[in-house]
Amino acid sequence: MTVEEKQPPAPRSELIGATRRESRRLMEGWWQRLSDAAADGRPAANVFVMGSAAEILHAFDIVTCFPEITALQTAIRGSSMDYLLAAEDHGYSPDICGYVKVDVGLHLKERRHPMGTLPKPSMVVATNMCNTYVKWAEIWERRYRCPVVVLDLPGWRGSGFEAGRDGFEADRRYVEGQLRELIGVCETITGRRLDIDRLRESMLAVNRLSELYRDVLAENRHRPAPFNAMLDGVNYMGIANIHRGTEEGVRFMQVALDELRERVALGIGALADERFRLLFVGTTCYTHFVRFLELFKEWGGVFVLSEYMTFAGGGIDKGIFYDTDRPLESLAEQLLLSSQRSMSGVFYSQDWHDQVVRDYQLDGICFHGVKSCRTISTGLPDLREWHMRRGDIPGLFVQSDLVDTRLWSEAQMKNRVDAFFEALQSRRLMRER
Amino acid sequence: MPMSAEDLIEECRELVEDPEFSAVRDWLDHHPGAKVLGHFQVYFPEEIAHAAGMLPVKLAGAGSALQIRQADARIAAFVCSIVRSALEAALSGHLDFLSVFVTHPICDAARHACGVWARNFPELSAQILYLPQNAGSSHALDYLRAEYARVARVIEQATGAQVTDEALRASIAVFNENRRLLRELYALKREAPWLVSAVEAYVLTRAAGLMPRERHNELLRAVIPALRARDARPQDKLRVVFEGGFCEQPPLDMLAVIQEICYVVDDDLMIGLRWLTDDVPQDGEDPLRDLARAYLQTSSHSPVQRDPRRPKEERLLARIRDANAEAAIVAAAKMCEPGLEEQVAYGQALDDAGIPHLVMEFEEKTRVFEQTRMEVETFAESLLLDLV
Ligand code: SF4
Ligand code: SF4
């Protein structure tokens, strides 16, 4: 994403702006690889941001394509509706995930995307972290007759469940077994055996990426927050997914961290005038990405942290600690733990909200539900209710969509955002008195 | 005096339409201190709850019986009705008898139900049972055995009773009998649909999840021979399979409209109660493993269970073939992501196989069906003309 944010003139430092330059370069490189794979037919896998199993795929040099990212990019470029409507003409309902429809449209239009060409999937890895992943994977399975591996990562089990505890060993064995089966599929597709040392390298790169990513998030505890978690943050997360397990990914995150530290040192915030610090819960609206942020910016509201940067980063925010002495066992264990803590945490995240509101000194929460994504949006109103009942954290609930412009209502959105900030302002005045 | 088939069917219909779950309350009155487990759609291994002396109850939404008020403030607008109406039933006190609530990651909406219920009913044990979505993995059986054991521990905690192997075997026998009787009912529907209407078969089936299974067995044992003995003659109606009732349930009146025009010779309505298609061993060494194996190997299909070994569209075609049906109604609940996605795949497979089909959407709370009537009539008439 290359949306520019207007900033006051920055003090001279070559670190400022380096992250955007680097992410643009990496994104272009990724599209080049996708287009090359489309042209020369080298093995490519369709994978998802939550549970991509990139560590294994990289070890086989299988190109990873993230259809969620390619779908959102059509919305940023203003062309999502062309694809989406093509899928609806083909029989897909207006009431299903828009990412799926944009992707179906892309495949109906010979996989031509505004940024390049998508390869035909040679295989698919879909986790159960979103059920729509599984249905989506079945669409490619039917169209391309390619192998689909559904990597089952049993998640949060409800009241009293603690990640890593109840029945964890049985879950871990299941995941490890499935990873071994996935390796078998990769071996068949590439005609190569797994090089365990390459897997280890990839895992070590994830360890470092995860550590840096956590440091990046922590920088926003500063006032003013040096980055917007729904603008720059989406960028960090995109690159963290595309480059999970590569040296380039690690380098990128280091560049981002260096820039943020510089911004903190120079006192440069994401907003020139930061007045309200917010947590963003849900997913964003890529069709009106800039406009949406402007509605908050007008009030000096900045998204200091977003739940999006947790689950959609594949759980790397919670820390990944691969032990490369026992690679597959550890891969299974950490994949499972990160999915239980991040994705499953979405269902029951009120305690996490309480904690980050304190840690990041936040003034309120914006819950943004999108019709496309029931995975994230279903329980958002209830979470807001929960906080309202306790009267602790002010919350705003708004709705639109990821890629479907028909679901954006400017007037309604603006009214609600304005009313929320007015309430925050009076709350602040009351407190100050 | 023994009750007639019509009386028993009426009793089932009343239960299906009763938001108060009176048969459950009645059971509790006769079993003081006993506990009830409510399981959301689609499949739950009820034997495990039964073995601990619990009453497993199927939560399949409130249809049009409840006005959704409180649930709307808790669940996003673009979610199917059944997730809200089940929550509404709980928030308005209709499910106050539950000790354990279990949902499944069948879809993104149902998975959230656990968090929502856990926040709103902290005294309830709200659980997610993770049935394997990688059913083709050679590790799925061990995993599912362990997951069932975990569920058994939750149940033991809730009841204070032990889930012993012996008790499990006895429960399996009760449920085997129930499944066998339901298979018999469905065989009758396929062979002689003029003897049992779609609505009758439906309420008879759904009642299984609303009363003690032993009682339901008795009921079916009485009803099936009475249905067979009915004096009814076949009519010239289109034989259809209704697909799309695996989770949210179409309104009874909608089924009534369809059955006026067609014979519904098979369907996937309340498929969770008929999920296991064969007997589970009653004397196995490890009954939890037997249940897990049955789930993975001898089970039905739905859009929310993936099994690459047995593609769903092939199984739909087999269902149509086995029922000697001429056409299919491929329905999906409004806002049901998996159902709506599968509908496209089913439509394609039916087109390829040259099987006429009608695609439709429904919502459990709809009350007016003129549109449905028109669509089904037009569909049936066009086919009957073709056939002549
Ligand atoms: S439902 Fe949400 S998580 Fe799932 S594919 Fe769609 S946008 Fe992604
Ligand atoms: S009807 Fe569909 S969307 Fe609703 S709970 Fe059932 S499977 Fe999920």
XYZ file of N, CA and C in Angstrom, chain A residues 66 88 170 252 255 274 371 385 428:
27
model
N -0.786 -14.738 -1.629
C -1.758 -14.461 -0.564
C -2.993 -13.787 -1.182
N -20.367 -12.315 -8.787
C -21.812 -12.360 -8.513
C -22.573 -12.795 -9.771
N -2.002 -33.452 22.610
C -2.764 -34.151 21.553
C -2.921 -33.241 20.342
N 13.542 -5.861 6.540
C 12.476 -4.850 6.464
C 12.049 -4.423 7.866
N 14.391 -2.120 9.413
C 14.283 -0.764 8.856
C 13.119 -0.033 9.515
N -1.716 14.805 17.971
C -2.377 13.601 18.501
C -3.220 13.981 19.723
N -19.003 -6.591 6.542
C -19.923 -7.661 6.169
C -19.161 -8.867 5.632
N -20.652 -4.006 23.814
C -21.645 -4.051 24.894
C -20.988 -4.386 26.231
N -13.375 13.825 28.525
C -12.074 14.362 28.927
C -12.241 15.646 29.739
